[in-house]
PDB file of N, CA and C in Angstrom:
ATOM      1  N   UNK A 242    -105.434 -29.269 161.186  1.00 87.00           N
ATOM      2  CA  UNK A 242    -104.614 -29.705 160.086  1.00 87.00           C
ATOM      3  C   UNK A 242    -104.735 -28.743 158.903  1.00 87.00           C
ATOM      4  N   UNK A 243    -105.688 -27.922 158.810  1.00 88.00           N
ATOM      5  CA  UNK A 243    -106.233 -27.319 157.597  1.00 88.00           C
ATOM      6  C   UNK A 243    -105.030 -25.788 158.115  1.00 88.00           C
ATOM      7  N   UNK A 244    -105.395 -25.250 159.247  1.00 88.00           N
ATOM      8  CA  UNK A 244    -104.808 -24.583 159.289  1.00 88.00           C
ATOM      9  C   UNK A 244    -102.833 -24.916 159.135  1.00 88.00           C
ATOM     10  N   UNK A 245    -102.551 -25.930 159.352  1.00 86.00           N
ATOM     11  CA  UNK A 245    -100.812 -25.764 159.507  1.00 86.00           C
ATOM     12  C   UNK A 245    -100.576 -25.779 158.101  1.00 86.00           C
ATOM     13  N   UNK A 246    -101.704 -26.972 157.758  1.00 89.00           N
ATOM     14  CA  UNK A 246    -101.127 -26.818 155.845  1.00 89.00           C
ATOM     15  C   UNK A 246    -101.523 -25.860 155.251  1.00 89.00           C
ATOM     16  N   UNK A 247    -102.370 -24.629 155.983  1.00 91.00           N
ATOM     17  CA  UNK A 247    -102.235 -23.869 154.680  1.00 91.00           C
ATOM     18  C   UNK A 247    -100.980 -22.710 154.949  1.00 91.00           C
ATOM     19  N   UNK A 248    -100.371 -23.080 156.061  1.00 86.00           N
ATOM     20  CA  UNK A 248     -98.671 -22.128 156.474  1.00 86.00           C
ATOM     21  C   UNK A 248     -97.841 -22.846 155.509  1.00 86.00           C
ATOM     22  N   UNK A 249     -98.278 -24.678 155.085  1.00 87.00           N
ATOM     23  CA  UNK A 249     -96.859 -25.736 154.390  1.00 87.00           C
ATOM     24  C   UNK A 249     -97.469 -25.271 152.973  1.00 87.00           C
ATOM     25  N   UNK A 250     -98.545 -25.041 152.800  1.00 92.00           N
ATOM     26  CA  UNK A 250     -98.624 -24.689 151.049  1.00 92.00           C
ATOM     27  C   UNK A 250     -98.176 -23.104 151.129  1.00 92.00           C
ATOM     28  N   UNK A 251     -98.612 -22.415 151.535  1.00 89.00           N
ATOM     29  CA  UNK A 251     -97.968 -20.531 151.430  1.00 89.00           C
ATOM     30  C   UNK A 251     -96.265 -20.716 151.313  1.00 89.00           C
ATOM     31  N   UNK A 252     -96.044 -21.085 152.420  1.00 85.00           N
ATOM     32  CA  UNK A 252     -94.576 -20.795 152.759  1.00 85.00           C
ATOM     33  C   UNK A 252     -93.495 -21.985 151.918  1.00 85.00           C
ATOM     34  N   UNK A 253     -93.818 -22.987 152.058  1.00 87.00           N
ATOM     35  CA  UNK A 253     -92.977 -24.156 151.225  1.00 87.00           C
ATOM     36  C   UNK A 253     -93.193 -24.839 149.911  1.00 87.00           C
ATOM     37  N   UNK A 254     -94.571 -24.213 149.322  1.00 92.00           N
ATOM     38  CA  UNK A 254     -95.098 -24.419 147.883  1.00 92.00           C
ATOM     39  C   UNK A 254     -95.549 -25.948 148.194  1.00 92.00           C
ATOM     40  N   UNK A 255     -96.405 -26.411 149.071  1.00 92.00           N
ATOM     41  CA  UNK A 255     -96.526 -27.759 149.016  1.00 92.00           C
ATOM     42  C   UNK A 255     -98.128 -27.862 148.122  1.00 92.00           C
ATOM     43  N   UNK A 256     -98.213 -28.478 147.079  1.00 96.00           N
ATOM     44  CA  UNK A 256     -99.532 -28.713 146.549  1.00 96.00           C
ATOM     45  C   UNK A 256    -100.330 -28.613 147.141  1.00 96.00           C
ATOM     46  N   UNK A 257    -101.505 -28.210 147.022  1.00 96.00           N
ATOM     47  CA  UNK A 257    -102.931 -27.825 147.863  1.00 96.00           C
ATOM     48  C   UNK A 257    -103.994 -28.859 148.122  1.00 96.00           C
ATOM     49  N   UNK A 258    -103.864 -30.085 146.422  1.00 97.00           N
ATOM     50  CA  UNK A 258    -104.841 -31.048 146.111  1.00 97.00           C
ATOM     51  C   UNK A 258    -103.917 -32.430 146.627  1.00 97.00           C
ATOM     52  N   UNK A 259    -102.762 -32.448 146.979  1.00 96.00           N
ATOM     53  CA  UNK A 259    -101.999 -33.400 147.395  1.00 96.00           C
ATOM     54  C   UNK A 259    -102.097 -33.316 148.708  1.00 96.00           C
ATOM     55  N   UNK A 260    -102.216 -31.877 149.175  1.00 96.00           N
ATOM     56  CA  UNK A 260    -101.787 -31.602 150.481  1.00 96.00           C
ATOM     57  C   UNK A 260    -103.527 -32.369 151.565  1.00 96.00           C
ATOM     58  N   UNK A 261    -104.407 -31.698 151.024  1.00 96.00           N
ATOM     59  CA  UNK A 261    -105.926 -31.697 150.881  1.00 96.00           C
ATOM     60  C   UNK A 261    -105.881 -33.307 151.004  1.00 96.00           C
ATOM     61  N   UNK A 262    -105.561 -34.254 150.177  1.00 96.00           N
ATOM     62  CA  UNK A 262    -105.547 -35.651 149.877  1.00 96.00           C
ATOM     63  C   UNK A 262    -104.885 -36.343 151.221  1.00 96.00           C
ATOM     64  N   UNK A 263    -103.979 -35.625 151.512  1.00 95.00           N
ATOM     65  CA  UNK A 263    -102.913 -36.429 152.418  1.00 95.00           C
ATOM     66  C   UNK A 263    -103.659 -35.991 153.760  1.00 95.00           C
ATOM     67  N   UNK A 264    -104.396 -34.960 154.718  1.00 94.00           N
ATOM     68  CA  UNK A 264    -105.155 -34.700 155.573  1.00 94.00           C
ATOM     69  C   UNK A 264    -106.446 -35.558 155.243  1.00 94.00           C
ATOM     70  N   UNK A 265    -106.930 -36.168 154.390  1.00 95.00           N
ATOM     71  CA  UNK A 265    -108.224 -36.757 154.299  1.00 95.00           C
ATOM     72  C   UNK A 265    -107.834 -38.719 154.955  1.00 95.00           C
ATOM     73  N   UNK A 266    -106.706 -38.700 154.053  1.00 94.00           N
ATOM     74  CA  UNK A 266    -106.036 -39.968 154.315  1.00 94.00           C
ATOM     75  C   UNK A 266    -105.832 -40.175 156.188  1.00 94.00           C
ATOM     76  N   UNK A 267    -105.249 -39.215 156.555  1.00 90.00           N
ATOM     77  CA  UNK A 267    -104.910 -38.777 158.088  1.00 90.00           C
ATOM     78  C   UNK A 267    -105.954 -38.890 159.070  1.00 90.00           C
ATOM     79  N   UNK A 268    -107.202 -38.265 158.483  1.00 90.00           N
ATOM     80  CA  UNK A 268    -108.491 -38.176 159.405  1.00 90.00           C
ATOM     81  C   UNK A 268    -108.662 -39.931 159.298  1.00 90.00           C
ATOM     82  N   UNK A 269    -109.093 -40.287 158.077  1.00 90.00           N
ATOM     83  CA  UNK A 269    -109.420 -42.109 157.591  1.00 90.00           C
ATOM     84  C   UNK A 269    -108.692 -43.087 159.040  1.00 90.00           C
ATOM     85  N   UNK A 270    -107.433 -42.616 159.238  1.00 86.00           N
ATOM     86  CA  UNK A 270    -106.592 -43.298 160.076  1.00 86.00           C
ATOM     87  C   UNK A 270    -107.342 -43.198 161.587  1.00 86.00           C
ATOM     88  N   UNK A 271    -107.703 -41.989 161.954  1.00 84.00           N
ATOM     89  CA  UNK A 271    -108.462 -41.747 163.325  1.00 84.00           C
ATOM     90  C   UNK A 271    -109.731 -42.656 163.783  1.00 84.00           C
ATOM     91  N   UNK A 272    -110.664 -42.567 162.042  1.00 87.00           N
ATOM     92  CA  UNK A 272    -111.179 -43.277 162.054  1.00 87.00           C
ATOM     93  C   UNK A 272    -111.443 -45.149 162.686  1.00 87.00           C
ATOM     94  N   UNK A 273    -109.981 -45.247 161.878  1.00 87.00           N
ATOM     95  CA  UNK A 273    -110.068 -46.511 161.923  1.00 87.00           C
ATOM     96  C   UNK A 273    -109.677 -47.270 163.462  1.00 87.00           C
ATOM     97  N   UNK A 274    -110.812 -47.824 163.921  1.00 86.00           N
ATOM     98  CA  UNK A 274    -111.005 -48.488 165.028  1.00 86.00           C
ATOM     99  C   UNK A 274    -110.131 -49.850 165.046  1.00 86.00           C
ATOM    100  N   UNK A 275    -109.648 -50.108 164.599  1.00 87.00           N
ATOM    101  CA  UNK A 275    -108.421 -51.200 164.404  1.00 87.00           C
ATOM    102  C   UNK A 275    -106.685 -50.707 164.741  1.00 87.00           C
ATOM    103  N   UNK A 276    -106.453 -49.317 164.362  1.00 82.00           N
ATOM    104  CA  UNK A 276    -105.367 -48.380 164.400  1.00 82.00           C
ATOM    105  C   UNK A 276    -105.376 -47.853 165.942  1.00 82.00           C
ATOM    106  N   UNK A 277    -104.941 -48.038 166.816  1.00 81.00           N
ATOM    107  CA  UNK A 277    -104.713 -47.770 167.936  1.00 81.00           C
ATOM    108  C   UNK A 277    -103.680 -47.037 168.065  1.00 81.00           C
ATOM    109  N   UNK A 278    -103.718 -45.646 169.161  1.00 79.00           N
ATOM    110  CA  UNK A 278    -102.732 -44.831 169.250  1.00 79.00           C
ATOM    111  C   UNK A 278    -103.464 -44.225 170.820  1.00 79.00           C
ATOM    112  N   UNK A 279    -103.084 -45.126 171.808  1.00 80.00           N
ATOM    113  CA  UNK A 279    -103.168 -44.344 172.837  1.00 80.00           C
ATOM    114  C   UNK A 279    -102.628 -43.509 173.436  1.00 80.00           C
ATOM    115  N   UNK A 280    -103.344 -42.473 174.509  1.00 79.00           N
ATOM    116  CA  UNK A 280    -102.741 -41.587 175.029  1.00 79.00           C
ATOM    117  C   UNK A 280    -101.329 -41.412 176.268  1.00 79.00           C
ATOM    118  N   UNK A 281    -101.347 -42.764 176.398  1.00 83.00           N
ATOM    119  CA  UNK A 281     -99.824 -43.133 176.958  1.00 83.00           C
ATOM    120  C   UNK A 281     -98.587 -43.031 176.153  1.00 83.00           C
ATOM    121  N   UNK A 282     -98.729 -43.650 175.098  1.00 82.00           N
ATOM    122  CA  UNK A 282     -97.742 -43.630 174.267  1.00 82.00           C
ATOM    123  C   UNK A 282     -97.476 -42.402 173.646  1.00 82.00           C
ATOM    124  N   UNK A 283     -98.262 -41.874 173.203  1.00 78.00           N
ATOM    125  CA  UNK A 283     -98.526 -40.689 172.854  1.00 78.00           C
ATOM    126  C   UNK A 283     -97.922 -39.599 173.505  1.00 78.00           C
ATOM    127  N   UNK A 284     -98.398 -39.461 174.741  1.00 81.00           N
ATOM    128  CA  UNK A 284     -97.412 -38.621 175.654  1.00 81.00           C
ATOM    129  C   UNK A 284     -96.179 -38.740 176.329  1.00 81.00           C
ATOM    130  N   UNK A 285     -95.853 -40.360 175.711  1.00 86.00           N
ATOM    131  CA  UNK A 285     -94.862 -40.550 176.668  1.00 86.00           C
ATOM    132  C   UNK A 285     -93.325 -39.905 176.050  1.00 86.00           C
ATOM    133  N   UNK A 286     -92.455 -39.843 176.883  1.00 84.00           N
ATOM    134  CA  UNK A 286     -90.876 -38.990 176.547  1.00 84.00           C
ATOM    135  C   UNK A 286     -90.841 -37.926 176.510  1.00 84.00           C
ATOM    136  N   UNK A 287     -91.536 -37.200 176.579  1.00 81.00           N
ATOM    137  CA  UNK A 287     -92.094 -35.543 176.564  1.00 81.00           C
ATOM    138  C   UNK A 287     -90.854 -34.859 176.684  1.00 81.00           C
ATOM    139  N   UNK A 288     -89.716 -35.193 177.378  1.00 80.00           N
ATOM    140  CA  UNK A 288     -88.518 -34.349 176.869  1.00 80.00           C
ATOM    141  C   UNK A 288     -88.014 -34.593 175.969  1.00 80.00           C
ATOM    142  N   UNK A 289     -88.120 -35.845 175.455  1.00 79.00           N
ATOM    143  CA  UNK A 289     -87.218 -36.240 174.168  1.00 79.00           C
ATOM    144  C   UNK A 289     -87.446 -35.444 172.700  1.00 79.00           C
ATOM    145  N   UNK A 290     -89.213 -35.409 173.051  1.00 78.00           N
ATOM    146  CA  UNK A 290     -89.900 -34.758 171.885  1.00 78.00           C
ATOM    147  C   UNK A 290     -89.746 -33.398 171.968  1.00 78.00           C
ATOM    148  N   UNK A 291     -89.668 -32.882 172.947  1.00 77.00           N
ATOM    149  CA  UNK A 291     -89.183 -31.363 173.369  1.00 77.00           C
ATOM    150  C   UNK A 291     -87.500 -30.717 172.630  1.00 77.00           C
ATOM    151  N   UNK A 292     -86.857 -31.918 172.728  1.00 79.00           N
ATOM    152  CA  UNK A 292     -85.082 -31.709 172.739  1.00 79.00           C
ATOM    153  C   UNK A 292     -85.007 -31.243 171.349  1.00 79.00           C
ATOM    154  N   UNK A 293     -84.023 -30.247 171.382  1.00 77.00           N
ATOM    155  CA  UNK A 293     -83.583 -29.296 170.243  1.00 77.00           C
ATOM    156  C   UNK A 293     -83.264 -30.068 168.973  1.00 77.00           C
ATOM    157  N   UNK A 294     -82.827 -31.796 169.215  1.00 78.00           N
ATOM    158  CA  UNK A 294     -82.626 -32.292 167.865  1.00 78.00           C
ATOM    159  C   UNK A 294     -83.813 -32.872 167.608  1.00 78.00           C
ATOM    160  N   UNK A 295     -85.116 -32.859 168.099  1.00 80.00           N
ATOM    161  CA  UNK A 295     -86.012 -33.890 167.677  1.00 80.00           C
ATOM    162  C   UNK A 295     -86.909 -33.093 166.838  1.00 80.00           C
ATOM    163  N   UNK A 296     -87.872 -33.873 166.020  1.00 77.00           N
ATOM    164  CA  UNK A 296     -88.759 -33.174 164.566  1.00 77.00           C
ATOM    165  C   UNK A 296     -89.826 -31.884 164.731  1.00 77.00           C
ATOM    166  N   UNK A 297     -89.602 -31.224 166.324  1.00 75.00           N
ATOM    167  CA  UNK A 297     -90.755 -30.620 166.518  1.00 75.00           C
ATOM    168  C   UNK A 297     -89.486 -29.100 166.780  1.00 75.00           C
ATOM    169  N   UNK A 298     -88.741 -29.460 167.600  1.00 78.00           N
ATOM    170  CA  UNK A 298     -88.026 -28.087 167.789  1.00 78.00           C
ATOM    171  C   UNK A 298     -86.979 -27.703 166.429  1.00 78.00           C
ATOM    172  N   UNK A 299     -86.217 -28.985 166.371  1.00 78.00           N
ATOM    173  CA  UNK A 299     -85.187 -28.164 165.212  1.00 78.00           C
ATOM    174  C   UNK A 299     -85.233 -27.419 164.376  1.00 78.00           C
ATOM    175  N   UNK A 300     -86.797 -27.951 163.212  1.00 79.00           N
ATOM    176  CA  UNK A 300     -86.879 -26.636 162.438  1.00 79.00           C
ATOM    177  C   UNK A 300     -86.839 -25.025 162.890  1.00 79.00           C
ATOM    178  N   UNK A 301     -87.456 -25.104 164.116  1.00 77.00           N
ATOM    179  CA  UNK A 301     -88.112 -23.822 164.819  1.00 77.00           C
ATOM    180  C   UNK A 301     -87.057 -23.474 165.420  1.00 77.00           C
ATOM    181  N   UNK A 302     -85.552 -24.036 165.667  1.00 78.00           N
ATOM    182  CA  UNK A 302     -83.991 -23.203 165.848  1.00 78.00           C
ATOM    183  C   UNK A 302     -83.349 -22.709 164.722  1.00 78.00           C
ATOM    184  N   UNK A 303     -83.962 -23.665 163.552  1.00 79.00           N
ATOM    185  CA  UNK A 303     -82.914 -23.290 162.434  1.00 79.00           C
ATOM    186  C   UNK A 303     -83.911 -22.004 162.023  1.00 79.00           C
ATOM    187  N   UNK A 304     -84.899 -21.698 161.798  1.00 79.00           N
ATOM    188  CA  UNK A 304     -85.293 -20.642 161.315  1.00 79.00           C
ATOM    189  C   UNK A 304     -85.346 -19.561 162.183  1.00 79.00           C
ATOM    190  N   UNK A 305     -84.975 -19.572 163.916  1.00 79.00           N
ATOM    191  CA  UNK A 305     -84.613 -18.964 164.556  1.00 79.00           C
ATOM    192  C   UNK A 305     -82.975 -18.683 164.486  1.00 79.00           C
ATOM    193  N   UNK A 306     -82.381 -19.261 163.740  1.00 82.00           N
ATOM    194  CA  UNK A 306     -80.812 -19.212 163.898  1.00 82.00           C
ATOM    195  C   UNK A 306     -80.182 -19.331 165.013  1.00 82.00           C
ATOM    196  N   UNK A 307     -80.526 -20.298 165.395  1.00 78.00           N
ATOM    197  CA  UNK A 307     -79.949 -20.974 166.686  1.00 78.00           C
ATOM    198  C   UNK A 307     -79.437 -22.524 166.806  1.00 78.00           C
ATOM    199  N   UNK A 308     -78.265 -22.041 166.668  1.00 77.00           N
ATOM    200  CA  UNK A 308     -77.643 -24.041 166.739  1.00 77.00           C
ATOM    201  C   UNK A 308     -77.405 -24.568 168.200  1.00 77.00           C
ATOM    202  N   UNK A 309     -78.051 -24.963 168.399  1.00 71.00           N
ATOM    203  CA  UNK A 309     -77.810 -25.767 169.961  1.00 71.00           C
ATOM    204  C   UNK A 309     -76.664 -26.629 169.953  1.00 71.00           C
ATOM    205  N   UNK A 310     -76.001 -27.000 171.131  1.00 69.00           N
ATOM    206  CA  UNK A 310     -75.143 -27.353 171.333  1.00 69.00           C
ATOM    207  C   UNK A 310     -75.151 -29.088 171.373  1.00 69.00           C
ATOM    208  N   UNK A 311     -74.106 -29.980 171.313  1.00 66.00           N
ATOM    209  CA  UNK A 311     -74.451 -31.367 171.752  1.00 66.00           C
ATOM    210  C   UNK A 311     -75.203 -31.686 172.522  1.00 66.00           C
ATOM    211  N   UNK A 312     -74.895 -31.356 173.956  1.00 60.00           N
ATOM    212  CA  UNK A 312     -75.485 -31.759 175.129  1.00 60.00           C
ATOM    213  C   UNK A 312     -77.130 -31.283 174.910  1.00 60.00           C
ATOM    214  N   UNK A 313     -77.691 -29.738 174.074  1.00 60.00           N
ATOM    215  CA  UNK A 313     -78.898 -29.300 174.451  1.00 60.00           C
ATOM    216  C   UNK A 313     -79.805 -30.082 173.704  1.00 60.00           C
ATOM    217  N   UNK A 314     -79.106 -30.809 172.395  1.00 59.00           N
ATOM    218  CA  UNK A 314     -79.728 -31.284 171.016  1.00 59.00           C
ATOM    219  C   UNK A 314     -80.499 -32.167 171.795  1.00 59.00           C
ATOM    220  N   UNK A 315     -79.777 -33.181 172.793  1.00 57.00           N
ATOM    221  CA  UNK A 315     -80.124 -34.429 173.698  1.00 57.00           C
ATOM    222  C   UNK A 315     -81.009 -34.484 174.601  1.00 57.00           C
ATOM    223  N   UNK A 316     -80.745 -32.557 174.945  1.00 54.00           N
ATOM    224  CA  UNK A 316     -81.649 -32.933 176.587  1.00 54.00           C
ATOM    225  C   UNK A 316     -82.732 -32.119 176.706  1.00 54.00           C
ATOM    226  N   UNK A 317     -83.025 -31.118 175.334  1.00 52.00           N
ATOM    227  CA  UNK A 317     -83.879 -30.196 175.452  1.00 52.00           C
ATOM    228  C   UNK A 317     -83.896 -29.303 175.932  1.00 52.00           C
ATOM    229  N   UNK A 318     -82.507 -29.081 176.376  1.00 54.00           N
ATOM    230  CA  UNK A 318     -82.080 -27.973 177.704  1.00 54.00           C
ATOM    231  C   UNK A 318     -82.473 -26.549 176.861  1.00 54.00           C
ATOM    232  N   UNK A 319     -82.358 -26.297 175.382  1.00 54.00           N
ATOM    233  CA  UNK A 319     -82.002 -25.111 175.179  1.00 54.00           C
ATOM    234  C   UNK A 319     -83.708 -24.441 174.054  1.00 54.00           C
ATOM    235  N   UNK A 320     -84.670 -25.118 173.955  1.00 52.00           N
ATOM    236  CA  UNK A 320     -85.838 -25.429 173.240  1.00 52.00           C
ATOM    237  C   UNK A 320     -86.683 -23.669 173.125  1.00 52.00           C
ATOM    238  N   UNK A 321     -86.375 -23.274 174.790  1.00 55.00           N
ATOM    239  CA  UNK A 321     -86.848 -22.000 175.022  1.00 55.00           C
ATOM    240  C   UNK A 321     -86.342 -21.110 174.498  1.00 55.00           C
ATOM    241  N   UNK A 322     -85.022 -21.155 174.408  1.00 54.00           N
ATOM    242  CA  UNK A 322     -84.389 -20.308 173.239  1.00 54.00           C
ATOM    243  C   UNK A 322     -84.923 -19.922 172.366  1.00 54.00           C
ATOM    244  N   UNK A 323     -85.821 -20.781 171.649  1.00 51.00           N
ATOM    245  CA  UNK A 323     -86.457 -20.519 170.082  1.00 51.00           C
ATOM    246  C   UNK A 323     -87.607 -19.507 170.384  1.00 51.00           C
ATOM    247  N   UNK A 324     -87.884 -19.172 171.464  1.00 53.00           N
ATOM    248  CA  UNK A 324     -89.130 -18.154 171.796  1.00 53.00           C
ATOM    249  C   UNK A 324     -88.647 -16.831 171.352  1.00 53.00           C
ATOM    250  N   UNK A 325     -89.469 -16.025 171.527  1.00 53.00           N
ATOM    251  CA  UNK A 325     -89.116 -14.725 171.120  1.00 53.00           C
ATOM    252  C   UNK A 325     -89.491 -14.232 172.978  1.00 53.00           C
ATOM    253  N   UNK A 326     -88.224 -12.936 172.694  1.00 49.00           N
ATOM    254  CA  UNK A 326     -88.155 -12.541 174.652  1.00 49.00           C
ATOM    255  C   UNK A 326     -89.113 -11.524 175.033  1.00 49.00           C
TER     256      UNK A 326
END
């Protein structure tokens, strides 16, 4: 976590002591033995989370300049694209 936020504070100006605050809050949650997040759920849909419109690829097309199409947004068909060849 330390490392991605310090790419979201360099690159997007995100506060350091907010940022710092909000990873401490995050770990607290792991902690907490009441908060359940198993590894089923967790892994489950793995293409969905993959697909060009969902929160993990899109940024990483748009700053690749790559607009995927309807069908790829849905199915993840086009995700590899965002690689470098």
């Amino acid at each position: 976590m330390e490392e991605s936020g310090a790419v979201l504070i360099k690159r997007y100006g995100f506060d350091a002591d907010k940022h710092a605050a909000y990873i401490q809050k995050i770990l607290g949650r792991f902690e907490n033995p009441y908060l359940k997040d198993d590894v089923e759920r967790v892994g489950r849909q793995p293409l969905r989370k993959l697909s060009a419109g969902d929160r993990l690829i899109k940024p990483l097309l748009g700053y690749a300049g790559i607009q995927p199409s309807a069908q790829e947004s849905d199915s993840g068909d086009c995700w590899c694209n965002a690689l470098p060849q």
